[in-house]
Coordinates of C-alpha atoms in Angstrom, one line a residue:
M1 CA 89.1 97.1 116.7
S2 CA 87.4 96.7 113.1
S3 CA 89.4 97.3 110.2
K4 CA 86.4 100.1 109.2
E5 CA 86.7 101.5 113.5
Q6 CA 90.7 102.4 111.7
C7 CA 89.2 104.4 108.6
V8 CA 87.6 107.2 107.6
K9 CA 84.7 107.1 105.1
L10 CA 84.8 109.7 102.1
N11 CA 82.5 111.6 100.2
D12 CA 82.0 109.8 97.0
G13 CA 81.6 106.4 99.6
H14 CA 85.8 104.4 99.9
F15 CA 87.3 104.7 102.8
I16 CA 91.1 106.3 103.9
P17 CA 93.4 104.7 106.6
A18 CA 92.7 107.1 109.9
L19 CA 96.2 107.1 110.8
G20 CA 98.9 107.5 107.8
F21 CA 103.3 106.5 108.2
G22 CA 105.8 108.2 106.1
T23 CA 108.4 107.9 104.7
Y24 CA 111.0 110.1 101.4
K25 CA 110.4 107.1 99.3
P26 CA 109.5 103.6 98.4
N27 CA 111.6 100.5 99.5
E28 CA 111.5 97.3 98.3
D29 CA 109.8 96.3 101.8
S30 CA 107.2 98.8 100.0
H31 CA 104.0 96.0 101.1
Q32 CA 105.5 96.2 105.1
H33 CA 105.8 99.9 105.6
L34 CA 103.5 103.2 106.1
I35 CA 105.2 105.1 102.9
V36 CA 103.9 108.6 102.2
N37 CA 105.7 112.0 100.6
V38 CA 105.3 115.1 102.0
Y39 CA 107.2 117.2 99.4
P40 CA 106.9 114.4 96.7
E41 CA 107.9 115.3 93.3
L42 CA 106.4 114.4 90.1
S43 CA 107.0 110.7 90.3
E44 CA 106.8 110.4 93.4
V45 CA 103.9 108.2 94.7
S46 CA 102.7 107.9 98.4
H47 CA 101.2 104.8 100.4
L48 CA 99.2 104.4 102.8
Q49 CA 98.8 101.5 105.1
L50 CA 96.8 100.3 108.3
S51 CA 98.2 98.0 110.5
T52 CA 94.7 96.0 111.6
V53 CA 94.1 92.1 112.9
G54 CA 96.0 90.0 111.4
N55 CA 96.6 91.5 108.0
L56 CA 97.7 95.1 106.2
L57 CA 95.1 97.2 105.1
E58 CA 97.0 98.5 101.9
F59 CA 95.9 103.0 100.6
Y60 CA 97.6 104.7 97.4
N61 CA 98.0 108.2 97.5
A62 CA 99.5 109.9 94.7
S63 CA 100.0 113.9 94.3
L64 CA 100.7 115.7 90.8
W65 CA 102.7 118.1 91.9
C66 CA 102.6 122.3 90.6
T67 CA 104.7 121.1 86.6
C68 CA 101.7 119.7 85.8
F69 CA 99.2 121.4 85.7
R70 CA 98.3 122.3 82.9
P71 CA 94.9 120.0 81.5
E72 CA 97.5 117.5 78.8
L73 CA 100.0 117.4 81.2
V74 CA 97.4 115.3 83.6
K75 CA 96.8 111.6 82.5
P76 CA 101.0 111.7 82.2
A77 CA 101.5 112.3 84.9
L78 CA 99.2 109.7 86.8
E79 CA 100.1 107.6 84.1
K80 CA 103.8 108.1 85.0
S81 CA 103.7 107.1 89.0
L82 CA 101.1 104.5 88.1
K83 CA 103.9 102.9 85.7
N84 CA 106.3 103.3 88.6
L85 CA 104.5 101.5 91.2
Q86 CA 103.6 98.6 88.3
L87 CA 99.2 99.4 89.8
D88 CA 96.2 99.9 87.5
Y89 CA 95.1 102.6 89.5
I90 CA 95.3 104.7 92.3
D91 CA 93.3 104.4 96.0
L92 CA 94.0 108.4 95.7
Y93 CA 94.8 111.8 93.6
I94 CA 95.6 114.4 95.1
M95 CA 96.9 118.3 93.5
H96 CA 99.9 119.3 95.6
Y97 CA 98.5 123.4 96.0
P98 CA 96.9 125.2 94.2
V99 CA 99.7 127.0 92.5
P100 CA 100.9 125.6 89.4
M101 CA 104.8 126.2 88.0
K102 CA 106.0 126.5 85.0
P103 CA 106.8 122.6 83.4
G104 CA 109.7 121.0 82.7
D105 CA 111.7 118.8 84.2
D106 CA 112.4 120.9 87.0
D107 CA 109.7 119.8 89.7
F108 CA 111.3 123.5 91.5
P109 CA 112.2 125.9 88.5
V110 CA 113.6 129.1 89.0
N111 CA 115.3 132.1 86.7
E112 CA 118.1 133.0 86.6
Q113 CA 117.8 135.4 89.7
G114 CA 116.7 131.8 91.2
K115 CA 112.6 133.9 91.3
S116 CA 110.9 131.4 90.2
L117 CA 108.8 131.0 87.0
L118 CA 105.2 129.7 88.0
D119 CA 102.2 129.0 86.0
T120 CA 98.2 130.9 85.0
V121 CA 96.6 127.2 85.0
D122 CA 93.4 128.0 86.6
F123 CA 93.1 124.7 89.5
R124 CA 89.4 124.6 88.7
D125 CA 90.6 123.2 84.7
T126 CA 93.1 120.6 85.9
W127 CA 90.1 119.0 88.4
E128 CA 88.4 119.2 85.3
M129 CA 90.9 116.5 84.5
L130 CA 91.4 114.4 87.4
E131 CA 87.5 114.5 87.4
K132 CA 87.6 112.5 84.1
C133 CA 91.1 110.3 85.4
K134 CA 88.3 109.4 88.6
D135 CA 85.7 108.4 84.9
A136 CA 88.5 106.2 83.3
G137 CA 89.4 104.3 86.5
L138 CA 92.8 105.1 86.8
V139 CA 91.5 106.7 90.7
K140 CA 89.0 105.9 93.5
S141 CA 89.1 109.2 95.4
I142 CA 90.5 112.5 93.9
G143 CA 91.0 115.8 96.3
V144 CA 93.8 118.4 96.9
S145 CA 96.5 120.1 98.9
N146 CA 97.8 122.9 100.1
F147 CA 94.4 125.0 99.9
N148 CA 92.4 127.2 101.6
H149 CA 88.4 127.8 102.4
R150 CA 88.2 130.2 99.9
Q151 CA 90.0 128.1 97.0
L152 CA 87.4 125.0 98.7
E153 CA 84.6 127.3 97.7
R154 CA 86.1 128.5 94.5
L155 CA 86.3 125.0 93.8
L156 CA 82.8 123.7 95.0
N157 CA 81.7 125.8 93.1
K158 CA 83.1 126.1 89.6
P159 CA 80.2 125.5 87.0
G160 CA 80.3 121.5 86.4
L161 CA 81.8 119.7 88.8
K162 CA 81.2 116.3 88.9
Y163 CA 82.8 115.2 91.9
K164 CA 83.9 117.2 95.7
P165 CA 87.2 116.7 96.5
V166 CA 87.1 114.0 99.1
C167 CA 90.3 115.6 101.6
N168 CA 92.0 118.3 101.8
Q169 CA 95.8 117.7 102.9
V170 CA 97.2 120.8 104.8
E171 CA 100.0 121.8 107.2
C172 CA 98.4 121.0 111.0
H173 CA 99.6 120.3 113.9
L174 CA 99.4 121.3 117.6
Y175 CA 100.7 124.9 116.4
M176 CA 99.0 124.6 114.1
N177 CA 95.8 123.6 114.5
Q178 CA 93.5 124.7 111.4
N179 CA 90.5 124.4 113.9
K180 CA 88.4 127.4 111.3
L181 CA 89.5 125.6 108.1
L182 CA 88.5 122.1 109.4
D183 CA 85.2 123.2 110.6
Y184 CA 84.9 124.6 107.0
C185 CA 85.8 121.4 105.6
K186 CA 83.0 119.4 107.8
S187 CA 80.5 121.3 106.4
K188 CA 81.3 120.7 102.9
D189 CA 81.8 116.4 104.5
I190 CA 85.4 117.4 103.2
V191 CA 88.0 115.1 105.1
L192 CA 90.7 117.0 106.3
V193 CA 93.9 115.3 106.2
A194 CA 97.1 116.5 108.4
Y195 CA 100.6 116.4 107.2
G196 CA 103.7 118.0 109.5
A197 CA 101.9 116.3 112.4
L198 CA 104.3 115.5 115.0
G199 CA 105.9 118.7 114.0
T200 CA 107.5 118.0 110.3
Q201 CA 110.7 116.0 110.1
R202 CA 112.7 119.4 110.5
Y203 CA 114.8 119.0 107.1
K204 CA 117.0 122.1 106.5
E205 CA 115.5 122.8 103.1
W206 CA 112.1 123.5 104.6
V207 CA 111.9 123.7 108.4
D208 CA 113.7 127.2 109.8
Q209 CA 116.1 125.0 112.2
N210 CA 115.6 127.8 115.2
S211 CA 111.5 126.9 114.8
P212 CA 109.9 125.5 118.0
V213 CA 110.4 121.4 118.7
L214 CA 106.9 120.5 119.4
L215 CA 107.1 117.2 121.1
N216 CA 109.6 118.8 123.0
D217 CA 107.1 121.3 124.6
P218 CA 106.1 121.3 128.2
V219 CA 102.4 121.6 127.9
L220 CA 102.8 118.1 125.5
C221 CA 105.3 116.7 127.3
D222 CA 102.5 117.3 131.0
V223 CA 99.9 115.9 128.8
A224 CA 102.1 112.7 127.4
K225 CA 103.2 111.7 131.3
K226 CA 100.0 112.6 133.4
N227 CA 98.1 109.5 130.9
K228 CA 101.5 107.5 130.3
R229 CA 102.2 108.1 126.4
S230 CA 104.7 109.9 124.4
P231 CA 104.7 113.6 123.4
A232 CA 104.3 111.6 119.4
L233 CA 101.3 109.6 120.5
I234 CA 99.7 112.1 122.4
A235 CA 100.1 114.7 119.8
L236 CA 99.3 112.4 117.1
R237 CA 95.9 111.0 119.3
Y238 CA 95.1 115.0 119.6
L239 CA 94.2 115.1 115.7
V240 CA 92.4 111.7 115.8
Q241 CA 89.9 112.9 118.3
R242 CA 88.9 115.5 116.8
G243 CA 88.5 114.3 112.7
V244 CA 91.6 114.8 111.8
V245 CA 93.5 112.4 109.4
P246 CA 97.0 112.9 110.3
L247 CA 99.9 111.4 108.6
A248 CA 103.0 109.9 111.0
Q249 CA 106.9 110.6 108.7
S250 CA 108.6 108.1 110.3
F251 CA 111.6 105.3 109.3
K252 CA 111.2 102.7 112.6
E253 CA 109.2 100.1 112.7
N254 CA 108.5 100.6 116.5
E255 CA 107.7 104.3 116.3
M256 CA 104.7 102.6 113.8
R257 CA 103.8 100.2 116.6
E258 CA 103.5 102.4 118.9
N259 CA 101.8 105.4 116.5
L260 CA 99.4 102.4 115.5
Q261 CA 98.4 102.6 119.5
V262 CA 96.0 105.6 118.6
F263 CA 93.3 104.0 119.1
G264 CA 93.5 102.6 122.5
F265 CA 92.9 105.6 124.6
Q266 CA 91.2 109.1 124.3
L267 CA 91.9 112.4 125.3
S268 CA 89.7 113.5 128.6
P269 CA 88.4 117.1 127.2
E270 CA 90.4 118.7 129.5
D271 CA 93.1 117.2 128.0
M272 CA 91.3 118.6 124.8
K273 CA 91.7 122.5 125.6
I274 CA 95.4 122.0 127.1
L275 CA 96.6 120.7 124.0
D276 CA 93.8 123.3 121.6
D277 CA 95.4 126.6 123.7
L278 CA 99.2 125.3 121.8
N279 CA 98.1 126.8 119.2
K280 CA 99.9 129.6 117.6
N281 CA 98.6 129.7 114.2
F282 CA 102.5 128.9 113.3
R283 CA 103.8 127.2 109.9
Y284 CA 106.6 124.8 109.8
L285 CA 106.2 124.6 105.7
P286 CA 105.4 128.0 104.6
A287 CA 106.3 127.6 101.0
E288 CA 107.5 130.9 100.2
F289 CA 108.8 129.8 96.9
F290 CA 104.9 130.5 95.9
V291 CA 104.1 133.5 97.7
D292 CA 104.1 136.5 94.4
H293 CA 101.4 133.7 93.1
P294 CA 97.6 135.2 93.5
E295 CA 97.2 131.8 94.2
Y296 CA 99.6 131.9 97.4
P297 CA 97.6 129.6 99.9
F298 CA 98.5 130.6 102.8
S299 CA 97.9 134.2 103.2
E300 CA 94.4 134.1 104.4
E301 CA 93.8 132.8 108.1
Y302 CA 92.5 129.1 107.2

């Protein structure tokens, strides 16, 4: 399979790998590993990399954190990421949420009562600065994350919009298949990128430990057994086959190699229907620290 067959074309003409792997922070061997941050801090950068025949295709993805949404803070945040990676440009730069937080040294600022300190920046003003970063050659593509369809619509209808977001990175997996949001994004030529594709890594800081373990689902395990594949590979193939770009967090080389087999088979329409029916609209990562903000994205159905 050629590298182009393992990539997805973006609406600005660039390509994104059709599968990403993730760990929290780049290590010294970042040229040999695929690094994607689900909840990156301001200085952390995602690094997508796709193994191809005889070489590696590298794709760097940085995330603008919510404390840097004020227009004057956008470019300095990007420049900090570029400096950390020792790069002249980044392939993809995304707004991590549509919700702004008070700027400062703390990525999750709170008051004395422990309540999140939120800001009032219009994300469309932040987007305008991302457009300027693209024009300056600091990034190739720009996108968003955790936007619902109404927020995407407002951005797309922004007067003077120069560039559409190339992607919307959201929680997406068998228990939260995002069918309606996926259809909307496809209608606008926006790629849906899935974090938590395997049900998240279930970190105690973010995920209710009583939540269901996706890869232990008996229906998924039955489909995996039928296809002689692992549950993880079936869960990833389900997303890829629907046109979603999954990010599969992994720390082990053997898991990464196995996950790349996602391009080597297809699921039958019957199996896809069975997996569709697993949807519960269940969110592992509800981002409740944003719930009091009017731009909290998860109050909408999609």
